Amino acid sequence: MRDEQCIFCKIANGEIPSKTIYEDEDFRVILDLEPAAKGHSLILPKNHYRNLLELPDETAANAIVLAKKLAIQMKDKLKCDGLNVVQNNEEVAGQTVFHFHMHLIPRYKDDNQKIDWEKSKPSQEELEAIKNEIIG
Ligand code: AMP
Ligand code: ZN
């Protein structure tokens, strides 16, 4: 379940060194090299999956439980005021490394970061049409 070309496979499996804050049989959690804020970390499964769409249910479930555990640890140790969990899928959505990962981004009152998007104002009819498109 490895991709020989994938840098996160190499990092997750310890072939390339990283600042590891957590490791078990299935996951490694590392500090991001270009953090949005102090403690910005990446949860990496040791097996290679391109992104959320390819992730087995069990790995997905374990990843969010791990995110929760680390969020509590970061709040305790780093004294962050909040935390974003970000997960990008495909280039259009900002994914740059095509090995599933979850960003854990501790947030501080004065960090001047923004994780945001332009808001739109669809009508109720437009929302209804979108709802039907998704569930239809
Ligand atoms: P994404 O844009 O969601 O694919 O996120 C990729 C993240 O991986 C970015 O935040 C990068 O800063 C980070 N990154 C890329 N290469 C490395 C590396 N070798 N070690 C740690 N973080 C990395
Ligand atoms: Zn990989």
PDB file of C-alpha atoms and ligand atoms in Angstrom:
ATOM      1  CA  MET A   1       0.000   0.000   0.000  1.00  0.00           C
ATOM      2  CA  ARG A   2       2.896   2.330  -0.791  1.00  0.00           C
ATOM      3  CA  ASP A   3       3.600   4.567  -3.754  1.00  0.00           C
ATOM      4  CA  GLU A   4       7.335   4.648  -4.461  1.00  0.00           C
ATOM      5  CA  GLN A   5       7.085   8.170  -5.893  1.00  0.00           C
ATOM      6  CA  CYS A   6       5.187   9.611  -2.925  1.00  0.00           C
ATOM      7  CA  ILE A   7       7.037  11.817  -0.443  1.00  0.00           C
ATOM      8  CA  PHE A   8       4.402  11.366   2.286  1.00  0.00           C
ATOM      9  CA  CYS A   9       4.736   7.565   1.979  1.00  0.00           C
ATOM     10  CA  LYS A  10       8.455   7.997   2.643  1.00  0.00           C
ATOM     11  CA  ILE A  11       7.860  10.377   5.558  1.00  0.00           C
ATOM     12  CA  ALA A  12       5.016   8.342   7.076  1.00  0.00           C
ATOM     13  CA  ASN A  13       7.144   5.203   6.986  1.00  0.00           C
ATOM     14  CA  GLY A  14      10.238   6.894   8.410  1.00  0.00           C
ATOM     15  CA  GLU A  15      12.433   6.841   5.280  1.00  0.00           C
ATOM     16  CA  ILE A  16      12.616  10.638   5.298  1.00  0.00           C
ATOM     17  CA  PRO A  17      13.039  12.303   8.690  1.00  0.00           C
ATOM     18  CA  SER A  18      10.303  14.538  10.031  1.00  0.00           C
ATOM     19  CA  LYS A  19       9.307  16.279  13.230  1.00  0.00           C
ATOM     20  CA  THR A  20       7.020  13.531  14.453  1.00  0.00           C
ATOM     21  CA  ILE A  21       4.595  14.369  17.264  1.00  0.00           C
ATOM     22  CA  TYR A  22       2.702  11.060  17.191  1.00  0.00           C
ATOM     23  CA  GLU A  23       3.158   7.603  15.685  1.00  0.00           C
ATOM     24  CA  ASP A  24       1.337   4.303  15.831  1.00  0.00           C
ATOM     25  CA  GLU A  25       1.020   1.267  13.562  1.00  0.00           C
ATOM     26  CA  ASP A  26      -1.205   3.076  11.069  1.00  0.00           C
ATOM     27  CA  PHE A  27      -0.404   6.795  11.334  1.00  0.00           C
ATOM     28  CA  ARG A  28       2.401   9.297  11.696  1.00  0.00           C
ATOM     29  CA  VAL A  29       1.668  12.910  12.627  1.00  0.00           C
ATOM     30  CA  ILE A  30       4.303  15.467  11.644  1.00  0.00           C
ATOM     31  CA  LEU A  31       4.846  19.191  11.888  1.00  0.00           C
ATOM     32  CA  ASP A  32       4.126  20.964   8.586  1.00  0.00           C
ATOM     33  CA  LEU A  33       7.303  22.500   7.098  1.00  0.00           C
ATOM     34  CA  GLU A  34       5.417  25.693   6.212  1.00  0.00           C
ATOM     35  CA  PRO A  35       3.040  26.122   9.129  1.00  0.00           C
ATOM     36  CA  ALA A  36       0.081  28.485   9.081  1.00  0.00           C
ATOM     37  CA  ALA A  37       0.470  28.762  12.852  1.00  0.00           C
ATOM     38  CA  LYS A  38       2.598  27.332  15.645  1.00  0.00           C
ATOM     39  CA  GLY A  39       1.976  23.583  15.901  1.00  0.00           C
ATOM     40  CA  HIS A  40       0.421  23.145  12.414  1.00  0.00           C
ATOM     41  CA  SER A  41       0.535  19.381  11.949  1.00  0.00           C
ATOM     42  CA  LEU A  42      -0.345  16.791   9.330  1.00  0.00           C
ATOM     43  CA  ILE A  43      -1.975  13.456  10.106  1.00  0.00           C
ATOM     44  CA  LEU A  44      -0.611  10.917   7.622  1.00  0.00           C
ATOM     45  CA  PRO A  45      -1.787   7.329   7.249  1.00  0.00           C
ATOM     46  CA  LYS A  46       1.174   5.012   6.633  1.00  0.00           C
ATOM     47  CA  ASN A  47      -0.628   3.438   3.696  1.00  0.00           C
ATOM     48  CA  HIS A  48      -1.006   5.414   0.484  1.00  0.00           C
ATOM     49  CA  TYR A  49      -4.450   6.771  -0.400  1.00  0.00           C
ATOM     50  CA  ARG A  50      -4.725   9.665  -2.832  1.00  0.00           C
ATOM     51  CA  ASN A  51      -7.290  11.555  -0.769  1.00  0.00           C
ATOM     52  CA  LEU A  52     -10.572  11.268   1.161  1.00  0.00           C
ATOM     53  CA  LEU A  53     -12.373   9.731  -1.796  1.00  0.00           C
ATOM     54  CA  GLU A  54     -10.063   6.704  -1.673  1.00  0.00           C
ATOM     55  CA  LEU A  55      -9.772   6.401   2.089  1.00  0.00           C
ATOM     56  CA  PRO A  56     -11.085   3.182   3.704  1.00  0.00           C
ATOM     57  CA  ASP A  57     -13.836   3.815   6.260  1.00  0.00           C
ATOM     58  CA  GLU A  58     -11.777   2.451   9.134  1.00  0.00           C
ATOM     59  CA  THR A  59      -8.831   4.743   8.358  1.00  0.00           C
ATOM     60  CA  ALA A  60     -11.178   7.721   8.041  1.00  0.00           C
ATOM     61  CA  ALA A  61     -12.771   6.953  11.395  1.00  0.00           C
ATOM     62  CA  ASN A  62      -9.410   6.494  13.104  1.00  0.00           C
ATOM     63  CA  ALA A  63      -8.046   9.716  11.579  1.00  0.00           C
ATOM     64  CA  ILE A  64     -10.802  11.872  13.079  1.00  0.00           C
ATOM     65  CA  VAL A  65     -10.451  10.214  16.480  1.00  0.00           C
ATOM     66  CA  LEU A  66      -6.720  10.941  16.310  1.00  0.00           C
ATOM     67  CA  ALA A  67      -7.433  14.550  15.294  1.00  0.00           C
ATOM     68  CA  LYS A  68      -9.608  14.937  18.381  1.00  0.00           C
ATOM     69  CA  LYS A  69      -6.957  13.482  20.672  1.00  0.00           C
ATOM     70  CA  LEU A  70      -4.257  15.769  19.265  1.00  0.00           C
ATOM     71  CA  ALA A  71      -6.541  18.810  19.359  1.00  0.00           C
ATOM     72  CA  ILE A  72      -7.006  18.285  23.094  1.00  0.00           C
ATOM     73  CA  GLN A  73      -3.244  17.822  23.513  1.00  0.00           C
ATOM     74  CA  MET A  74      -2.486  21.008  21.548  1.00  0.00           C
ATOM     75  CA  LYS A  75      -4.968  23.053  23.523  1.00  0.00           C
ATOM     76  CA  ASP A  76      -3.353  21.795  26.712  1.00  0.00           C
ATOM     77  CA  LYS A  77       0.321  22.090  25.684  1.00  0.00           C
ATOM     78  CA  LEU A  78       0.362  24.990  23.209  1.00  0.00           C
ATOM     79  CA  LYS A  79      -2.431  26.946  24.885  1.00  0.00           C
ATOM     80  CA  CYS A  80      -4.053  27.600  21.527  1.00  0.00           C
ATOM     81  CA  ASP A  81      -7.439  29.336  21.573  1.00  0.00           C
ATOM     82  CA  GLY A  82      -8.986  27.143  18.864  1.00  0.00           C
ATOM     83  CA  LEU A  83      -8.088  24.849  16.023  1.00  0.00           C
ATOM     84  CA  ASN A  84      -8.956  24.277  12.364  1.00  0.00           C
ATOM     85  CA  VAL A  85      -9.110  20.805  10.854  1.00  0.00           C
ATOM     86  CA  VAL A  86      -8.545  21.178   7.096  1.00  0.00           C
ATOM     87  CA  GLN A  87      -8.474  18.465   4.472  1.00  0.00           C
ATOM     88  CA  ASN A  88      -8.032  19.241   0.769  1.00  0.00           C
ATOM     89  CA  ASN A  89      -9.050  16.935  -2.072  1.00  0.00           C
ATOM     90  CA  GLU A  90      -7.652  17.426  -5.585  1.00  0.00           C
ATOM     91  CA  GLU A  91      -5.792  20.363  -7.037  1.00  0.00           C
ATOM     92  CA  VAL A  92      -8.885  22.557  -7.471  1.00  0.00           C
ATOM     93  CA  ALA A  93      -9.427  22.329  -3.714  1.00  0.00           C
ATOM     94  CA  GLY A  94      -5.833  23.145  -2.831  1.00  0.00           C
ATOM     95  CA  GLN A  95      -4.367  19.647  -2.520  1.00  0.00           C
ATOM     96  CA  THR A  96      -0.671  19.737  -3.402  1.00  0.00           C
ATOM     97  CA  VAL A  97       0.507  16.395  -2.006  1.00  0.00           C
ATOM     98  CA  PHE A  98      -1.565  13.491  -3.279  1.00  0.00           C
ATOM     99  CA  HIS A  99      -1.353  11.262  -0.219  1.00  0.00           C
ATOM    100  CA  PHE A 100      -4.313  11.727   2.134  1.00  0.00           C
ATOM    101  CA  HIS A 101      -3.562  14.079   5.010  1.00  0.00           C
ATOM    102  CA  MET A 102      -5.457  16.115   7.539  1.00  0.00           C
ATOM    103  CA  HIS A 103      -4.170  19.505   8.615  1.00  0.00           C
ATOM    104  CA  LEU A 104      -4.465  20.323  12.304  1.00  0.00           C
ATOM    105  CA  ILE A 105      -3.977  24.050  12.654  1.00  0.00           C
ATOM    106  CA  PRO A 106      -3.901  25.475  16.168  1.00  0.00           C
ATOM    107  CA  ARG A 107      -5.311  29.017  16.230  1.00  0.00           C
ATOM    108  CA  TYR A 108      -4.296  31.883  18.459  1.00  0.00           C
ATOM    109  CA  LYS A 109      -6.211  35.100  19.060  1.00  0.00           C
ATOM    110  CA  ASP A 110      -3.459  37.222  17.513  1.00  0.00           C
ATOM    111  CA  ASP A 111      -2.252  34.867  14.742  1.00  0.00           C
ATOM    112  CA  ASN A 112      -3.588  37.047  11.877  1.00  0.00           C
ATOM    113  CA  GLN A 113      -4.277  33.953   9.801  1.00  0.00           C
ATOM    114  CA  LYS A 114      -7.401  33.416   7.738  1.00  0.00           C
ATOM    115  CA  ILE A 115      -8.811  30.132   6.542  1.00  0.00           C
ATOM    116  CA  ASP A 116     -11.701  31.502   4.595  1.00  0.00           C
ATOM    117  CA  TRP A 117     -13.711  31.601   1.371  1.00  0.00           C
ATOM    118  CA  GLU A 118     -15.852  34.106  -0.487  1.00  0.00           C
ATOM    119  CA  LYS A 119     -19.445  33.751   0.632  1.00  0.00           C
ATOM    120  CA  SER A 120     -22.367  33.749  -1.811  1.00  0.00           C
ATOM    121  CA  LYS A 121     -26.085  34.430  -1.310  1.00  0.00           C
ATOM    122  CA  PRO A 122     -28.167  31.827  -3.154  1.00  0.00           C
ATOM    123  CA  SER A 123     -31.963  32.096  -2.991  1.00  0.00           C
ATOM    124  CA  GLN A 124     -34.064  29.446  -1.262  1.00  0.00           C
ATOM    125  CA  GLU A 125     -35.024  28.172  -4.743  1.00  0.00           C
ATOM    126  CA  GLU A 126     -31.387  27.829  -5.751  1.00  0.00           C
ATOM    127  CA  LEU A 127     -30.600  25.995  -2.513  1.00  0.00           C
ATOM    128  CA  GLU A 128     -33.569  23.688  -3.146  1.00  0.00           C
ATOM    129  CA  ALA A 129     -32.302  22.925  -6.667  1.00  0.00           C
ATOM    130  CA  ILE A 130     -28.810  22.167  -5.361  1.00  0.00           C
ATOM    131  CA  LYS A 131     -30.228  19.955  -2.634  1.00  0.00           C
ATOM    132  CA  ASN A 132     -32.174  17.991  -5.256  1.00  0.00           C
ATOM    133  CA  GLU A 133     -29.113  17.732  -7.497  1.00  0.00           C
ATOM    134  CA  ILE A 134     -27.117  16.168  -4.667  1.00  0.00           C
ATOM    135  CA  ILE A 135     -29.710  13.743  -3.347  1.00  0.00           C
ATOM    136  CA  GLY A 136     -31.572  13.060  -6.611  1.00  0.00           C
TER     137      GLY A 136
HETATM  138  P1  AMP B   1      -2.129  20.282   0.868  1.00  0.00           P
HETATM  139  O1  AMP B   1      -2.035  21.615   0.197  1.00  0.00           O
HETATM  140  O2  AMP B   1      -3.413  20.071   1.627  1.00  0.00           O
HETATM  141  O3  AMP B   1      -1.832  19.133  -0.074  1.00  0.00           O
HETATM  142  O4  AMP B   1      -1.026  20.306   1.993  1.00  0.00           O
HETATM  143  C1  AMP B   1       0.288  19.897   1.818  1.00  0.00           C
HETATM  144  C2  AMP B   1       1.044  20.384   3.024  1.00  0.00           C
HETATM  145  O5  AMP B   1       2.218  19.614   3.159  1.00  0.00           O
HETATM  146  C3  AMP B   1       1.488  21.857   2.942  1.00  0.00           C
HETATM  147  O6  AMP B   1       0.976  22.544   4.081  1.00  0.00           O
HETATM  148  C4  AMP B   1       3.007  21.780   2.955  1.00  0.00           C
HETATM  149  O7  AMP B   1       3.582  22.830   3.679  1.00  0.00           O
HETATM  150  C5  AMP B   1       3.250  20.442   3.604  1.00  0.00           C
HETATM  151  N1  AMP B   1       4.477  19.767   3.227  1.00  0.00           N
HETATM  152  C6  AMP B   1       4.922  19.505   1.975  1.00  0.00           C
HETATM  153  N2  AMP B   1       6.065  18.787   2.019  1.00  0.00           N
HETATM  154  C7  AMP B   1       6.340  18.578   3.332  1.00  0.00           C
HETATM  155  C8  AMP B   1       7.378  17.901   4.039  1.00  0.00           C
HETATM  156  N3  AMP B   1       8.384  17.303   3.389  1.00  0.00           N
HETATM  157  N4  AMP B   1       7.322  17.888   5.385  1.00  0.00           N
HETATM  158  C9  AMP B   1       6.314  18.513   6.046  1.00  0.00           C
HETATM  159  N5  AMP B   1       5.309  19.149   5.437  1.00  0.00           N
HETATM  160  C10 AMP B   1       5.320  19.202   4.100  1.00  0.00           C
HETATM  161 ZN    ZN B   2       1.842   8.121  -0.357  1.00  0.00          ZN
END
